[in-house]
mmCIF file of C-alpha atoms in Angstrom:
data_model
loop_
_atom_site.group_PDB
_atom_site.id
_atom_site.type_symbol
_atom_site.label_atom_id
_atom_site.label_comp_id
_atom_site.label_asym_id
_atom_site.label_seq_id
_atom_site.Cartn_x
_atom_site.Cartn_y
_atom_site.Cartn_z
ATOM 1 C CA MET X 1 120.510 28.392 -166.669
ATOM 2 C CA GLU X 2 117.978 30.418 -168.643
ATOM 3 C CA ASN X 3 115.319 27.741 -168.115
ATOM 4 C CA LYS X 4 115.992 27.830 -164.363
ATOM 5 C CA ASN X 5 115.446 31.640 -164.292
ATOM 6 C CA LYS X 6 112.268 31.301 -166.336
ATOM 7 C CA ILE X 7 110.922 28.670 -163.932
ATOM 8 C CA GLU X 8 111.816 30.825 -160.891
ATOM 9 C CA ASN X 9 110.130 33.879 -162.442
ATOM 10 C CA TYR X 10 107.072 31.768 -163.264
ATOM 11 C CA PHE X 11 106.662 30.551 -159.673
ATOM 12 C CA GLN X 12 107.526 34.036 -158.329
ATOM 13 C CA GLY X 13 104.656 35.490 -160.420
ATOM 14 C CA ILE X 14 102.241 32.848 -159.116
ATOM 15 C CA TRP X 15 103.290 33.548 -155.482
ATOM 16 C CA THR X 16 102.912 37.350 -155.973
ATOM 17 C CA GLY X 17 99.406 36.872 -157.387
ATOM 18 C CA VAL X 18 98.328 34.564 -154.555
ATOM 19 C CA TYR X 19 99.904 36.862 -151.919
ATOM 20 C CA THR X 20 98.098 39.986 -153.184
ATOM 21 C CA VAL X 21 94.785 38.077 -153.244
ATOM 22 C CA LEU X 22 95.381 36.937 -149.651
ATOM 23 C CA VAL X 23 96.185 40.493 -148.507
ATOM 24 C CA GLY X 24 93.016 41.820 -150.152
ATOM 25 C CA MET X 25 90.889 39.021 -148.704
ATOM 26 C CA GLY X 26 92.444 39.642 -145.271
ATOM 27 C CA ILE X 27 91.213 43.245 -145.334
ATOM 28 C CA THR X 28 87.790 42.041 -146.525
ATOM 29 C CA TRP X 29 87.535 39.417 -143.744
ATOM 30 C CA LYS X 30 88.666 41.949 -141.152
ATOM 31 C CA HIS X 31 85.855 44.366 -142.095
ATOM 32 C CA LEU X 32 83.341 41.551 -142.581
ATOM 33 C CA TRP X 33 83.573 40.459 -138.945
ATOM 34 C CA GLY X 34 84.625 43.792 -137.408
ATOM 35 C CA HIS X 35 82.627 46.772 -136.135
ATOM 36 C CA LYS X 36 80.226 48.209 -138.718
ATOM 37 C CA VAL X 37 80.685 51.902 -139.555
ATOM 38 C CA THR X 38 77.784 52.349 -141.978
ATOM 39 C CA MET X 39 75.575 55.222 -140.842
ATOM 40 C CA GLN X 40 71.895 54.703 -141.588
ATOM 41 C CA TYR X 41 71.181 58.162 -142.920
ATOM 42 C CA PRO X 42 68.618 59.756 -142.726
ATOM 43 C CA ASP X 43 66.709 57.148 -140.672
ATOM 44 C CA LYS X 44 69.009 56.855 -137.656
ATOM 45 C CA PHE X 45 72.024 59.085 -138.236
ATOM 46 C CA ASP X 46 71.722 62.810 -137.426
ATOM 47 C CA PRO X 47 74.793 64.728 -138.687
ATOM 48 C CA ILE X 48 74.053 67.786 -136.522
ATOM 49 C CA LYS X 49 73.623 65.931 -133.203
ATOM 50 C CA SER X 50 76.546 63.631 -133.946
ATOM 51 C CA GLY X 51 78.889 66.594 -134.430
ATOM 52 C CA PHE X 52 79.671 65.894 -138.101
ATOM 53 C CA ILE X 53 78.601 69.467 -138.931
ATOM 54 C CA PRO X 54 80.790 71.996 -137.064
ATOM 55 C CA GLU X 55 79.455 75.138 -135.373
ATOM 56 C CA PHE X 56 81.010 77.410 -138.009
ATOM 57 C CA ALA X 57 79.563 75.522 -141.009
ATOM 58 C CA ARG X 58 78.050 77.668 -143.765
ATOM 59 C CA ASN X 59 74.587 76.390 -144.595
ATOM 60 C CA ARG X 60 71.149 77.820 -145.323
ATOM 61 C CA LEU X 61 70.596 81.508 -144.499
ATOM 62 C CA TYR X 62 67.831 82.770 -142.253
ATOM 63 C CA VAL X 63 66.526 86.368 -142.010
ATOM 64 C CA ASP X 64 64.805 87.757 -138.910
ATOM 65 C CA MET X 65 62.382 90.212 -140.505
ATOM 66 C CA ASP X 66 61.505 91.686 -137.094
ATOM 67 C CA LYS X 67 65.007 93.226 -137.033
ATOM 68 C CA CYS X 68 65.619 93.966 -140.739
ATOM 69 C CA ILE X 69 65.734 97.700 -141.550
ATOM 70 C CA GLY X 70 65.829 97.237 -145.341
ATOM 71 C CA CYS X 71 69.274 98.809 -145.773
ATOM 72 C CA ALA X 72 70.097 96.273 -148.553
ATOM 73 C CA ILE X 73 73.765 96.066 -147.535
ATOM 74 C CA CYS X 74 73.522 92.273 -147.754
ATOM 75 C CA ALA X 75 72.239 92.506 -151.340
ATOM 76 C CA LYS X 76 75.025 94.945 -152.284
ATOM 77 C CA GLU X 77 77.721 92.734 -150.746
ATOM 78 C CA CYS X 78 76.473 89.521 -152.403
ATOM 79 C CA PRO X 79 78.951 88.562 -155.167
ATOM 80 C CA VAL X 80 76.382 86.474 -157.087
ATOM 81 C CA ASN X 81 73.332 88.759 -156.660
ATOM 82 C CA CYS X 82 71.169 86.077 -155.087
ATOM 83 C CA ILE X 83 69.483 88.486 -152.617
ATOM 84 C CA ASP X 84 66.610 90.633 -153.922
ATOM 85 C CA ILE X 85 65.134 93.370 -151.699
ATOM 86 C CA ASP X 86 62.321 95.890 -152.312
ATOM 87 C CA THR X 87 61.374 98.563 -149.791
ATOM 88 C CA ILE X 88 58.826 101.345 -149.213
ATOM 89 C CA LYS X 89 59.669 104.351 -147.066
ATOM 90 C CA ALA X 90 57.784 104.212 -143.769
ATOM 91 C CA SER X 91 55.644 107.254 -142.963
ATOM 92 C CA LYS X 92 56.348 109.136 -139.737
ATOM 93 C CA GLU X 93 52.589 109.220 -139.135
ATOM 94 C CA ASP X 94 52.235 105.438 -139.477
ATOM 95 C CA ALA X 95 51.624 104.025 -135.989
ATOM 96 C CA GLU X 96 52.572 100.521 -137.148
ATOM 97 C CA ALA X 97 56.087 101.607 -138.183
ATOM 98 C CA VAL X 98 57.688 100.363 -134.971
ATOM 99 C CA PHE X 99 59.842 97.279 -134.384
ATOM 100 C CA PRO X 100 58.949 94.953 -131.478
ATOM 101 C CA SER X 101 61.983 96.474 -129.709
ATOM 102 C CA GLY X 102 60.331 99.932 -129.868
ATOM 103 C CA LYS X 103 62.681 101.353 -132.521
ATOM 104 C CA ARG X 104 61.125 103.182 -135.506
ATOM 105 C CA ILE X 105 60.990 101.330 -138.841
ATOM 106 C CA PRO X 106 62.711 103.442 -141.530
ATOM 107 C CA LEU X 107 61.662 101.243 -144.464
ATOM 108 C CA TRP X 108 59.005 98.592 -144.989
ATOM 109 C CA VAL X 109 60.662 95.513 -146.525
ATOM 110 C CA THR X 110 58.071 94.383 -149.047
ATOM 111 C CA LYS X 111 60.316 91.785 -150.674
ATOM 112 C CA PHE X 112 63.284 89.870 -149.279
ATOM 113 C CA ASP X 113 64.097 86.887 -151.478
ATOM 114 C CA ILE X 114 67.184 84.681 -151.448
ATOM 115 C CA ASP X 115 67.832 82.343 -154.386
ATOM 116 C CA PHE X 116 69.686 79.378 -152.897
ATOM 117 C CA ALA X 117 70.263 77.950 -156.367
ATOM 118 C CA LYS X 118 72.739 80.837 -156.828
ATOM 119 C CA CYS X 119 74.007 81.323 -153.267
ATOM 120 C CA MET X 120 77.688 80.421 -152.801
ATOM 121 C CA PHE X 121 77.542 80.552 -148.968
ATOM 122 C CA CYS X 122 80.366 83.091 -148.766
ATOM 123 C CA ASN X 123 78.985 84.591 -145.510
ATOM 124 C CA LEU X 124 79.551 88.197 -146.663
ATOM 125 C CA CYS X 125 75.902 89.117 -146.143
ATOM 126 C CA THR X 126 75.944 88.008 -142.500
ATOM 127 C CA GLU X 127 79.208 89.759 -141.672
ATOM 128 C CA ASN X 128 78.083 93.141 -143.023
ATOM 129 C CA CYS X 129 74.515 93.275 -141.668
ATOM 130 C CA PRO X 130 74.334 96.227 -139.209
ATOM 131 C CA GLU X 131 71.354 94.707 -137.348
ATOM 132 C CA ASP X 132 72.623 91.078 -137.270
ATOM 133 C CA CYS X 133 69.294 89.948 -138.697
ATOM 134 C CA ILE X 134 70.742 87.477 -141.248
ATOM 135 C CA TRP X 135 72.771 84.438 -140.281
ATOM 136 C CA MET X 136 73.782 80.938 -141.357
ATOM 137 C CA THR X 137 71.786 78.070 -139.863
ATOM 138 C CA LYS X 138 72.720 74.404 -139.462
ATOM 139 C CA GLU X 139 70.119 73.344 -142.051
ATOM 140 C CA PHE X 140 71.969 71.803 -144.984
ATOM 141 C CA GLU X 141 69.392 69.481 -146.588
ATOM 142 C CA TYR X 142 67.279 71.340 -149.097
ATOM 143 C CA SER X 143 67.941 69.751 -152.458
ATOM 144 C CA ASP X 144 64.971 69.893 -154.792
ATOM 145 C CA TYR X 145 63.925 68.842 -158.281
ATOM 146 C CA ASP X 146 62.520 72.284 -159.125
ATOM 147 C CA ARG X 147 64.802 75.344 -159.034
ATOM 148 C CA MET X 148 61.888 77.619 -158.129
ATOM 149 C CA ASN X 149 61.567 75.812 -154.803
ATOM 150 C CA LEU X 150 65.042 77.111 -153.922
ATOM 151 C CA LEU X 151 63.796 80.712 -154.030
ATOM 152 C CA TYR X 152 62.991 81.575 -150.408
ATOM 153 C CA HIS X 153 60.662 84.478 -149.534
ATOM 154 C CA PHE X 154 61.360 85.988 -146.101
ATOM 155 C CA SER X 155 59.146 89.100 -146.161
ATOM 156 C CA LYS X 156 56.091 88.728 -143.935
ATOM 157 C CA MET X 157 54.016 91.436 -145.607
ATOM 158 C CA THR X 158 50.864 90.427 -147.478
ATOM 159 C CA PRO X 159 49.960 92.038 -150.840
ATOM 160 C CA GLU X 160 47.218 94.021 -149.054
ATOM 161 C CA GLN X 161 49.677 95.386 -146.492
ATOM 162 C CA ILE X 162 52.167 96.297 -149.214
ATOM 163 C CA GLU X 163 49.498 98.187 -151.164
ATOM 164 C CA ALA X 164 48.350 100.023 -148.007
ATOM 165 C CA LYS X 165 51.916 101.095 -147.146
ATOM 166 C CA ARG X 166 52.526 102.164 -150.754
ATOM 167 C CA LEU X 167 49.410 104.379 -150.653
ATOM 168 C CA ILE X 168 50.521 105.966 -147.363
ATOM 169 C CA ALA X 169 53.984 106.675 -148.824
ATOM 170 C CA GLU X 170 52.469 108.183 -152.005
ATOM 171 C CA GLU X 171 50.094 110.402 -149.971
ATOM 172 C CA GLU X 172 52.977 111.660 -147.836
ATOM 173 C CA LYS X 173 55.034 112.382 -150.965
ATOM 174 C CA ALA X 174 52.087 114.254 -152.525
ATOM 175 C CA LYS X 175 51.630 116.336 -149.337
ATOM 176 C CA LYS X 176 55.293 117.308 -149.380
ATOM 177 C CA ALA X 177 55.090 118.271 -153.057
ATOM 178 C CA ALA X 178 51.886 120.360 -152.496
ATOM 179 C CA ALA X 179 53.140 122.084 -149.351
ATOM 180 C CA PRO X 180 54.132 125.704 -149.980
ATOM 181 C CA LYS X 181 57.838 126.181 -149.948
ATOM 182 C CA PRO X 182 59.037 128.708 -147.406
ATOM 183 C CA ALA X 183 60.134 131.977 -148.960
ATOM 184 C CA PRO X 184 63.843 132.563 -148.738
ATOM 185 C CA ALA X 185 64.751 134.895 -145.921
ATOM 186 C CA ALA X 186 65.462 138.444 -147.068
ATOM 187 C CA ALA X 187 69.115 139.187 -147.010
ATOM 188 C CA ALA X 188 70.035 141.697 -144.341
ATOM 189 C CA PRO X 189 71.545 144.936 -145.719
ATOM 190 C CA LYS X 190 75.280 144.968 -145.588
ATOM 191 C CA THR X 191 76.711 147.513 -143.239
ATOM 192 C CA GLU X 192 80.207 148.675 -143.813
ATOM 193 C CA ASN X 193 82.340 148.774 -140.763
ATOM 194 C CA PRO X 194 84.298 151.993 -140.558
ATOM 195 C CA LYS X 195 88.002 151.431 -140.768
ATOM 196 C CA THR X 196 89.764 152.010 -137.574
ATOM 197 C CA GLU X 197 93.077 153.739 -137.901
#
């Protein structure tokens, strides 16, 4: 009786092994002759046009410097400090201190850098921008071998322009410091109102 059970278990093991191989080969043959799903990326497959990247995806940031007022709210809100902004106060006498929309420029943004090696794509900077000048784009491919290539410079000002604006701001500050301060107004003599009884 024991020998009979051993023989049955032996043949049962062989059948289980053959059956599992056949099931695996069936899946292989099905995919071998079926429709191919390999996407030839990046030669033929475009993830954006194909809809693989949704509209609300968080990818590379973009800053419209023609709208940026240099308030630095985005830099303050950033949890990883990947946004670096430097500004110079715009002079009221500077004729160039006007946005294309006609609004006065309060601050010249001399430096607006975003380090994408640190960015965690949390979207806090875009949600808090009062001018809506920073937003997430659909660009997601920007891997690089050098970390310094992930530091993006958005400011459009040249070193010459920055120096010129700095000189204007320093001159205006010096004028304010040299201007005579108005004398405090003399206090009017106090008159006592007679008590009415």
